[in-house]
Structure formats: C-alpha cells, structure tokens
C-alpha cells in the first residue's frame, strides 16, 4: 500500500498546485460518541484545512484550480454558487492570498437582507469580492437561474478579456476534474493516517453536493484499492443519473492524473434520505445530529452539508445498516459559517429546546 500511495502522490505532484491549506488535516477517534453508538467512529477534520478560520473541503480543490489558473497566467477568477456558498467564500479567500481578482455570480436561493448581511456573504464583502446577486425570475427553475448566472459570468469574462485581462472560470462547487482530483490526494492522506493509527475503516461517510468531493474520493479509493465503502449523503435533490455523472467525473480525474484504473456508477453509493425538504432548508434529523455532536464531542457541524451527512451516518448506525464494532470515518467537509446564516437556513438550532 505504501508504494502505491507514493506512486499516486507522484502523479498528483506533477500537477500545478497553489499551497493554500494546512495538511494533513487531523484524523482522530470520537471516543464518547463511539461508545454511545457501538462503532469505532473517527473524524477527518477537513473543516480544519485553513486557510482562514473557516476551512472546508473546497480548499483542497482550490489548490489545484488556482494552481492551474496561476500556471495559465490568469489574473481574474469567476465562480458561482448560492449567496451563502462556502465554495464562493473560499474562492475569494484563496484569490486574495494569491493576488487574483475574485468575481462572484450568486444565486439568491435565500434572499439576503441588506441591513443584516451574514455568514459567507459578510466574509465575501469584507474580502472585497465583486459580487453579482442574481434573483430567480418568474417561471424560472433553480437550474435556469444557475444557467443564467453562468451565462452572465461568461459574458462578463469576455468583456474583461477584450480589455486584456486573463480570466479563469471555476464551475459550481469547484467540481471540475481538476478541482475534484484534489480528493485523490485527500484519500492518500487518509490512508497514510490510517496506516499510522493501525486502522482499516469499513465505511467512509461524506456530504455530497456537486459531487466533486465524492468523485475525487472514489478515484483515490480505486487507485489505492481501499476497502472502506463510501456512503455519500446527498444535501439536495439528485437525479437518477447522479451516480453515473459522479463516476464519469471520477474517471476524468483518473485520466487527468494518468491513473490506470476506472470506476463505474455501480461503485457509487448516494443516500437521498436526508436532504429534504431541500438545499439550504433545515430538517429535524440534521438538527438532532448537530446537537448530538456538539453535546458529546464539542464539535460543530452545519445545517446545509455536514449536519445532513452526519444525520445519514447516525441513521445507518442506529438502523443496523452498519455492523456493530465497525470502523467508520466521517469526513467533515466544513461549512460551519452557516451557523451564522439566515434563520431559514439555520432552522431551530438557536432555540433553547432540546438542551441536555
Ligand atoms: C461544507 C460543504 N460540505 C460539502 C460540500 C459538498 O461538496 P461537493 O460539492 O464537492 O459535493 C460542500 C460544497 O459546497 C460544502 O460547502
């Protein structure tokens, strides 16, 4: 395994990369919760990635995306997301570190209140990003509004390029093959830590949104022939083709780094039981999961991504889908700034009910 890890790392090292985060992120056992649940539960703290206080999974992706942007001589970066997008905020943070100009086209799923700008939007403002808030039009679906954001961003980039600027376009969630491949390195890091700790996980749980993190993890798992079954918990409604799309993204990552293995849609497990009622909309299971982890381990999740993913983990363990005594890793993808977002994103977490 060690020889394989260094061979995979050598493939990743051949790609341009901007050093942004602090790696390896910690991996450790949650002793109290393990005892309570009857499994050996470990947490991979990618929320601790840096580069600011508000880390998360996007920092890994941005190392390769912005590495590519710098290698191509770009000076301006466009990206997209919801108004409270972690990816957008982290892109802006990383751009500032590298001296690139960040421009955001943000979809107002949740309407920001100009008199009370919160969470990631507040950070985007402090960081001085150029922000364009795009509201949905009557009769438009969320996908239509997103498509309009991309079109506006492209037209804007074309105008800037005509004036001599060099623009780099990062898709939603940084989920291109370049961004997603970062999680091949993430999987190598996990395997190295597991070897040191003499554990061999049976399961790995993570949140899945655009699918980039999942695709990269699956590509890494395949290259290293790791045993852990990856269970990705969807944070928004996913089409029936989602698994196939993630598999093809994983294969693009593998091709890009020159890896000699491929995966198929059947290798991918996405659980759709924990996202309802929808993206950025809280639910009871996630609220309970956030309170439980906070009150047993002093650790914070968020209501949009990691809270729903952890609710999925709890549901699998409590429902007997995970054999007692199994070794389970929860990949904490960050996002805790959402704890300071609008009440409609936060849900009932501010209420005193449920204190224990
Ligand atoms: C905190 C957090 N967790 C998980 C995800 C999902 O990652 P991906 O979009 O790569 O599926 C995101 C994406 O925005 C995120 O911000």
Short mmCIF file of C-alpha atoms and ligand atoms in Angstrom, two decimals:
data_model
loop_
_atom_site.label_atom_id
_atom_site.label_comp_id
_atom_site.label_asym_id
_atom_site.label_seq_id
_atom_site.Cartn_x
_atom_site.Cartn_y
_atom_site.Cartn_z
CA UNK A 1 0.00 0.00 0.00
CA UNK A 2 2.81 2.45 0.90
CA UNK A 3 4.39 2.02 -2.53
CA UNK A 4 1.01 2.65 -4.16
CA UNK A 5 0.42 5.78 -2.11
CA UNK A 6 3.76 7.27 -3.13
CA UNK A 7 3.09 6.41 -6.79
CA UNK A 8 -0.31 8.17 -6.62
CA UNK A 9 1.22 11.11 -4.79
CA UNK A 10 3.86 11.40 -7.53
CA UNK A 11 1.07 11.68 -10.13
CA UNK A 12 -0.60 14.44 -8.11
CA UNK A 13 2.71 16.24 -7.54
CA UNK A 14 3.17 16.59 -11.30
CA UNK A 15 0.18 18.96 -11.43
CA UNK A 16 0.36 22.70 -10.72
CA UNK A 17 -0.75 23.44 -7.19
CA UNK A 18 -1.09 26.55 -5.04
CA UNK A 19 -0.26 25.84 -1.40
CA UNK A 20 -3.29 27.19 0.46
CA UNK A 21 -4.36 24.81 3.23
CA UNK A 22 -2.76 23.12 6.23
CA UNK A 23 -2.38 19.40 5.54
CA UNK A 24 -2.72 16.71 6.69
CA UNK A 25 -5.96 17.65 8.41
CA UNK A 26 -6.40 15.79 11.71
CA UNK A 27 -7.94 12.31 11.90
CA UNK A 28 -8.92 11.07 15.34
CA UNK A 29 -11.38 8.92 17.22
CA UNK A 30 -14.55 10.33 18.77
CA UNK A 31 -14.34 8.33 21.98
CA UNK A 32 -17.61 9.33 23.63
CA UNK A 33 -19.74 9.00 20.54
CA UNK A 34 -18.06 5.70 19.58
CA UNK A 35 -19.06 4.25 22.90
CA UNK A 36 -22.59 5.57 22.59
CA UNK A 37 -23.06 4.19 19.04
CA UNK A 38 -21.17 0.90 19.38
CA UNK A 39 -18.81 1.58 16.46
CA UNK A 40 -15.28 2.98 16.25
CA UNK A 41 -16.04 6.42 14.89
CA UNK A 42 -13.25 8.62 13.51
CA UNK A 43 -13.46 12.14 12.16
CA UNK A 44 -11.41 13.58 9.31
CA UNK A 45 -11.23 17.30 10.07
CA UNK A 46 -11.23 18.90 6.62
CA UNK A 47 -13.15 21.72 8.28
CA UNK A 48 -9.74 22.43 9.79
CA UNK A 49 -7.99 22.86 6.44
CA UNK A 50 -7.46 26.60 6.78
CA UNK A 51 -6.64 28.81 5.03
CA UNK A 52 -8.76 31.19 7.09
CA UNK A 53 -10.55 30.22 10.29
CA UNK A 54 -13.37 28.96 8.09
CA UNK A 55 -11.92 25.92 6.35
CA UNK A 56 -13.58 23.12 4.46
CA UNK A 57 -13.42 20.75 1.54
CA UNK A 58 -13.18 23.49 -1.10
CA UNK A 59 -9.65 24.44 -0.06
CA UNK A 60 -8.25 21.16 -1.41
CA UNK A 61 -9.98 21.75 -4.73
CA UNK A 62 -8.82 25.37 -4.91
CA UNK A 63 -5.18 24.35 -4.51
CA UNK A 64 -5.33 22.65 -7.92
CA UNK A 65 -7.84 25.01 -9.56
CA UNK A 66 -5.94 28.15 -8.69
CA UNK A 67 -2.63 26.36 -9.31
CA UNK A 68 -3.94 25.87 -12.84
CA UNK A 69 -5.14 29.50 -13.03
CA UNK A 70 -1.73 30.82 -11.99
CA UNK A 71 0.09 28.44 -14.38
CA UNK A 72 -2.11 29.79 -17.19
CA UNK A 73 -1.26 33.39 -16.30
CA UNK A 74 -4.80 34.35 -15.23
CA UNK A 75 -5.41 37.45 -13.12
CA UNK A 76 -9.19 37.21 -12.56
CA UNK A 77 -11.33 34.33 -11.27
CA UNK A 78 -15.06 33.84 -11.80
CA UNK A 79 -17.14 31.44 -9.78
CA UNK A 80 -20.75 30.69 -8.90
CA UNK A 81 -22.97 29.38 -6.12
CA UNK A 82 -25.69 30.33 -3.68
CA UNK A 83 -25.42 33.68 -1.87
CA UNK A 84 -24.19 31.73 1.19
CA UNK A 85 -21.87 29.46 -0.83
CA UNK A 86 -18.86 28.14 1.11
CA UNK A 87 -17.13 27.49 -2.19
CA UNK A 88 -17.56 31.12 -3.30
CA UNK A 89 -16.25 32.46 0.02
CA UNK A 90 -13.25 30.13 -0.03
CA UNK A 91 -12.50 31.00 -3.65
CA UNK A 92 -12.45 34.69 -2.72
CA UNK A 93 -10.20 34.00 0.28
CA UNK A 94 -7.78 31.97 -1.86
CA UNK A 95 -7.79 34.60 -4.62
CA UNK A 96 -6.80 37.26 -2.12
CA UNK A 97 -3.92 35.12 -0.91
CA UNK A 98 -2.68 34.68 -4.46
CA UNK A 99 -3.29 38.25 -5.69
CA UNK A 100 -6.07 37.29 -8.10
CA UNK A 101 -9.30 39.31 -8.55
CA UNK A 102 -12.43 37.35 -7.50
CA UNK A 103 -15.79 37.88 -9.23
CA UNK A 104 -18.90 36.04 -7.99
CA UNK A 105 -22.27 35.43 -9.63
CA UNK A 106 -24.50 34.26 -6.78
CA UNK A 107 -27.94 32.74 -6.96
CA UNK A 108 -30.29 34.16 -4.28
CA UNK A 109 -31.99 30.91 -3.13
CA UNK A 110 -32.30 32.68 0.21
CA UNK A 111 -32.85 36.41 -0.17
CA UNK A 112 -30.09 38.37 1.64
CA UNK A 113 -31.21 41.23 3.88
CA UNK A 114 -29.08 44.28 3.06
CA UNK A 115 -29.46 45.51 6.66
CA UNK A 116 -28.21 42.24 8.13
CA UNK A 117 -25.64 40.65 5.81
CA UNK A 118 -24.49 37.38 7.38
CA UNK A 119 -22.14 34.43 7.24
CA UNK A 120 -20.30 33.82 3.94
CA UNK A 121 -21.80 36.87 2.25
CA UNK A 122 -20.43 39.00 5.06
CA UNK A 123 -16.99 37.43 4.58
CA UNK A 124 -17.22 37.97 0.81
CA UNK A 125 -17.94 41.64 1.49
CA UNK A 126 -15.03 42.01 3.94
CA UNK A 127 -12.73 40.28 1.47
CA UNK A 128 -13.87 42.75 -1.17
CA UNK A 129 -15.17 40.35 -3.80
CA UNK A 130 -17.04 41.74 -6.77
CA UNK A 131 -20.48 40.22 -6.16
CA UNK A 132 -23.42 39.96 -8.52
CA UNK A 133 -26.60 38.70 -6.86
CA UNK A 134 -28.93 37.03 -9.35
CA UNK A 135 -32.56 36.60 -8.37
CA UNK A 136 -34.81 33.96 -9.89
CA UNK A 137 -37.32 35.24 -12.44
CA UNK A 138 -40.99 34.26 -12.51
CA UNK A 139 -41.39 30.79 -14.01
CA UNK A 140 -37.64 30.07 -13.83
CA UNK A 141 -36.36 26.89 -12.11
CA UNK A 142 -33.28 26.99 -9.86
CA UNK A 143 -31.34 25.27 -12.65
CA UNK A 144 -32.46 28.01 -15.08
CA UNK A 145 -31.25 30.74 -12.70
CA UNK A 146 -27.94 28.91 -12.31
CA UNK A 147 -27.58 28.67 -16.09
CA UNK A 148 -28.27 32.42 -16.32
CA UNK A 149 -25.52 33.05 -13.73
CA UNK A 150 -23.02 31.06 -15.82
CA UNK A 151 -24.02 32.93 -18.98
CA UNK A 152 -23.66 36.30 -17.24
CA UNK A 153 -20.25 35.29 -15.88
CA UNK A 154 -19.07 34.16 -19.32
CA UNK A 155 -20.24 37.39 -20.96
CA UNK A 156 -18.53 39.42 -18.22
CA UNK A 157 -15.27 37.47 -18.68
CA UNK A 158 -15.42 38.07 -22.44
CA UNK A 159 -15.73 41.84 -21.82
CA UNK A 160 -12.73 41.79 -19.45
CA UNK A 161 -10.66 39.69 -21.83
CA UNK A 162 -11.33 42.18 -24.62
CA UNK A 163 -9.62 44.73 -22.32
CA UNK A 164 -6.57 42.47 -21.85
CA UNK A 165 -7.49 40.65 -18.61
CA UNK A 166 -6.98 36.87 -18.35
CA UNK A 167 -9.98 35.17 -16.75
CA UNK A 168 -10.33 31.73 -15.16
CA UNK A 169 -13.75 30.13 -14.77
CA UNK A 170 -14.43 27.80 -11.82
CA UNK A 171 -17.68 25.82 -12.03
CA UNK A 172 -20.18 25.44 -9.19
CA UNK A 173 -18.53 23.88 -6.15
CA UNK A 174 -15.16 23.73 -7.93
CA UNK A 175 -16.31 20.39 -9.30
CA UNK A 176 -14.26 20.17 -12.49
CA UNK A 177 -11.89 17.23 -12.88
CA UNK A 178 -9.02 19.48 -11.81
CA UNK A 179 -10.71 20.51 -8.54
CA UNK A 180 -12.17 17.10 -7.79
CA UNK A 181 -8.86 15.29 -8.34
CA UNK A 182 -7.59 17.03 -5.19
CA UNK A 183 -9.51 14.42 -3.22
CA UNK A 184 -7.30 11.69 -4.69
CA UNK A 185 -4.58 13.37 -2.62
CA UNK A 186 -7.07 13.60 0.24
CA UNK A 187 -7.61 9.85 0.09
CA UNK A 188 -3.84 9.23 0.11
CA UNK A 189 -3.63 11.41 3.21
CA UNK A 190 -6.40 9.41 4.91
CA UNK A 191 -4.70 6.08 4.08
CA UNK A 192 -1.37 7.33 5.46
CA UNK A 193 -3.05 8.37 8.70
CA UNK A 194 -4.96 5.09 8.94
CA UNK A 195 -1.70 3.16 8.49
CA UNK A 196 -0.06 5.17 11.28
CA UNK A 197 -3.05 4.60 13.56
CA UNK A 198 -3.28 0.92 12.54
CA UNK A 199 -6.92 1.12 11.49
CA UNK A 200 -8.61 -0.01 8.29
CA UNK A 201 -12.01 1.72 8.01
CA UNK A 202 -15.06 -0.23 6.86
CA UNK A 203 -17.08 2.88 5.97
CA UNK A 204 -16.47 6.46 4.96
CA UNK A 205 -19.33 8.97 5.14
CA UNK A 206 -19.34 12.36 3.47
CA UNK A 207 -21.78 15.02 2.24
CA UNK A 208 -22.32 15.31 -1.49
CA UNK A 209 -23.47 18.42 -3.33
CA UNK A 210 -21.93 18.99 -6.75
CA UNK A 211 -20.29 15.56 -6.45
CA UNK A 212 -16.69 16.72 -6.86
CA UNK A 213 -15.53 15.63 -3.43
CA UNK A 214 -17.19 12.24 -3.83
CA UNK A 215 -15.74 11.77 -7.33
CA UNK A 216 -12.21 12.52 -6.12
CA UNK A 217 -12.53 10.28 -3.08
CA UNK A 218 -13.84 7.43 -5.23
CA UNK A 219 -10.99 7.88 -7.69
CA UNK A 220 -8.48 7.81 -4.80
CA UNK A 221 -10.14 4.78 -3.24
CA UNK A 222 -9.96 2.94 -6.59
CA UNK A 223 -6.29 3.75 -7.17
CA UNK A 224 -5.39 2.58 -3.66
CA UNK A 225 -7.78 -0.40 -3.69
CA UNK A 226 -9.04 0.68 -0.27
CA UNK A 227 -11.70 -1.36 1.47
CA UNK A 228 -13.90 1.36 3.01
CA UNK A 229 -17.35 1.59 1.47
CA UNK A 230 -18.01 5.25 0.72
CA UNK A 231 -21.54 6.39 1.58
CA UNK A 232 -22.28 9.87 0.28
CA UNK A 233 -25.26 11.66 1.77
CA UNK A 234 -27.00 13.99 -0.69
CA UNK A 235 -27.64 17.54 0.52
CA UNK A 236 -30.05 18.38 -2.30
CA UNK A 237 -32.33 16.52 -4.71
CA UNK A 238 -30.31 14.37 -7.10
CA UNK A 239 -31.38 12.99 -10.46
CA UNK A 240 -31.27 9.26 -11.22
CA UNK A 241 -28.14 9.93 -13.33
CA UNK A 242 -26.19 11.45 -10.42
CA UNK A 243 -24.15 8.29 -9.69
CA UNK A 244 -23.21 7.93 -13.37
CA UNK A 245 -22.19 11.60 -13.52
CA UNK A 246 -20.00 11.23 -10.41
CA UNK A 247 -18.40 8.09 -11.85
CA UNK A 248 -17.62 9.84 -15.10
CA UNK A 249 -16.15 12.82 -13.17
CA UNK A 250 -14.04 10.36 -11.14
CA UNK A 251 -12.81 8.80 -14.40
CA UNK A 252 -11.93 12.24 -15.81
CA UNK A 253 -9.87 12.84 -12.65
CA UNK A 254 -8.14 9.48 -13.10
CA UNK A 255 -7.40 10.22 -16.74
CA UNK A 256 -6.10 13.73 -15.93
CA UNK A 257 -3.54 12.47 -13.43
CA UNK A 258 -2.59 9.46 -15.59
CA UNK A 259 -4.07 6.83 -13.26
CA UNK A 260 -4.61 3.45 -14.88
CA UNK A 261 -7.89 2.46 -13.20
CA UNK A 262 -11.54 3.44 -13.72
CA UNK A 263 -14.81 3.17 -11.79
CA UNK A 264 -18.46 2.73 -12.78
CA UNK A 265 -21.78 4.11 -11.49
CA UNK A 266 -22.35 0.86 -9.54
CA UNK A 267 -19.31 1.66 -7.35
CA UNK A 268 -21.02 4.83 -6.09
CA UNK A 269 -23.48 4.88 -3.19
CA UNK A 270 -25.54 8.04 -2.71
CA UNK A 271 -28.14 8.17 0.04
CA UNK A 272 -31.05 10.52 -0.72
CA UNK A 273 -32.91 10.19 2.62
CA UNK A 274 -31.53 13.20 4.48
CA UNK A 275 -31.69 16.28 2.22
CA UNK A 276 -35.42 17.08 2.46
CA UNK A 277 -37.07 19.48 2.16
CA UNK A 278 -34.23 20.82 0.02
CA UNK A 279 -30.90 22.59 -0.34
CA UNK A 280 -30.30 25.18 2.41
CA UNK A 281 -33.52 24.02 4.08
CA UNK A 282 -33.09 22.56 7.58
CA UNK A 283 -34.56 19.25 8.77
CA UNK A 284 -35.07 17.55 12.11
CA UNK A 285 -32.50 14.79 11.58
CA UNK A 286 -29.72 17.29 10.81
CA UNK A 287 -30.72 19.49 13.75
CA UNK A 288 -30.53 16.46 16.06
CA UNK A 289 -27.20 15.36 14.56
CA UNK A 290 -25.68 18.83 15.03
CA UNK A 291 -26.82 19.00 18.65
CA UNK A 292 -25.60 15.47 19.37
CA UNK A 293 -22.07 16.00 18.04
CA UNK A 294 -21.85 19.39 19.74
CA UNK A 295 -23.00 17.99 23.09
CA UNK A 296 -20.99 14.76 23.11
CA UNK A 297 -17.76 15.90 21.47
CA UNK A 298 -17.81 19.72 21.42
CA UNK A 299 -17.66 19.65 17.62
CA UNK A 300 -19.64 21.85 15.25
CA UNK A 301 -21.35 20.79 12.05
CA UNK A 302 -23.52 22.93 9.76
CA UNK A 303 -27.19 22.65 8.78
CA UNK A 304 -26.65 22.63 4.99
CA UNK A 305 -23.97 19.98 4.42
CA UNK A 306 -22.17 18.25 7.28
CA UNK A 307 -25.24 18.15 9.57
CA UNK A 308 -27.24 16.27 6.95
CA UNK A 309 -24.31 13.95 6.22
CA UNK A 310 -23.83 13.19 9.90
CA UNK A 311 -27.58 12.57 10.25
CA UNK A 312 -27.11 9.98 7.49
CA UNK A 313 -24.27 8.32 9.40
CA UNK A 314 -26.36 8.20 12.58
CA UNK A 315 -29.34 6.79 10.67
CA UNK A 316 -27.20 4.00 9.19
CA UNK A 317 -25.71 3.05 12.55
CA UNK A 318 -28.95 3.24 14.51
CA UNK A 319 -30.88 1.44 11.77
CA UNK A 320 -28.46 -1.51 11.92
CA UNK A 321 -27.07 -0.97 8.40
CA UNK A 322 -23.59 -0.73 9.92
CA UNK A 323 -22.43 -3.82 11.82
CA UNK A 324 -21.65 -3.02 15.49
CA UNK A 325 -17.90 -2.75 16.04
CA UNK A 326 -17.25 -1.43 12.50
CA UNK A 327 -14.68 1.28 11.94
CA UNK A 328 -16.38 4.34 10.46
CA UNK A 329 -14.81 7.60 9.27
CA UNK A 330 -16.84 10.80 8.96
CA UNK A 331 -15.24 13.23 6.51
CA UNK A 332 -16.07 16.65 7.97
CA UNK A 333 -16.27 18.94 4.95
CA UNK A 334 -16.66 22.17 6.94
CA UNK A 335 -19.36 24.80 6.38
CA UNK A 336 -19.86 25.94 9.99
CA UNK A 337 -20.25 29.56 8.86
CA UNK A 338 -23.85 28.53 8.05
CA UNK A 339 -24.43 28.51 11.82
CA UNK A 340 -24.37 32.30 11.47
CA UNK A 341 -26.55 32.46 8.36
CA UNK A 342 -30.21 33.46 7.97
CA UNK A 343 -32.74 31.78 10.30
CA UNK A 344 -34.35 29.96 7.35
CA UNK A 345 -31.00 28.17 6.76
CA UNK A 346 -30.26 27.61 10.46
CA UNK A 347 -33.65 26.18 11.47
CA UNK A 348 -34.44 25.71 15.19
CA UNK A 349 -30.82 25.48 16.41
CA UNK A 350 -30.99 28.86 18.16
CA UNK A 351 -33.90 27.68 20.31
CA UNK A 352 -33.29 26.51 23.87
CA UNK A 353 -35.39 23.37 23.34
CA UNK A 354 -33.51 20.12 23.38
CA UNK A 355 -30.92 21.26 25.92
CA UNK A 356 -29.36 18.30 27.70
C1 LIG B 1 -19.33 22.37 3.74
C2 LIG B 1 -19.52 21.61 2.47
N1 LIG B 1 -19.63 20.27 2.55
C3 LIG B 1 -19.82 19.52 1.43
C4 LIG B 1 -19.93 20.10 0.20
C5 LIG B 1 -20.19 19.22 -0.97
O1 LIG B 1 -19.05 19.06 -1.75
P1 LIG B 1 -19.19 18.76 -3.29
O2 LIG B 1 -19.83 19.97 -3.91
O3 LIG B 1 -17.81 18.56 -3.74
O4 LIG B 1 -20.08 17.58 -3.46
C6 LIG B 1 -19.82 21.50 0.07
C7 LIG B 1 -19.96 22.14 -1.24
O5 LIG B 1 -20.28 23.28 -1.39
C8 LIG B 1 -19.61 22.27 1.24
O6 LIG B 1 -19.51 23.61 1.18
#
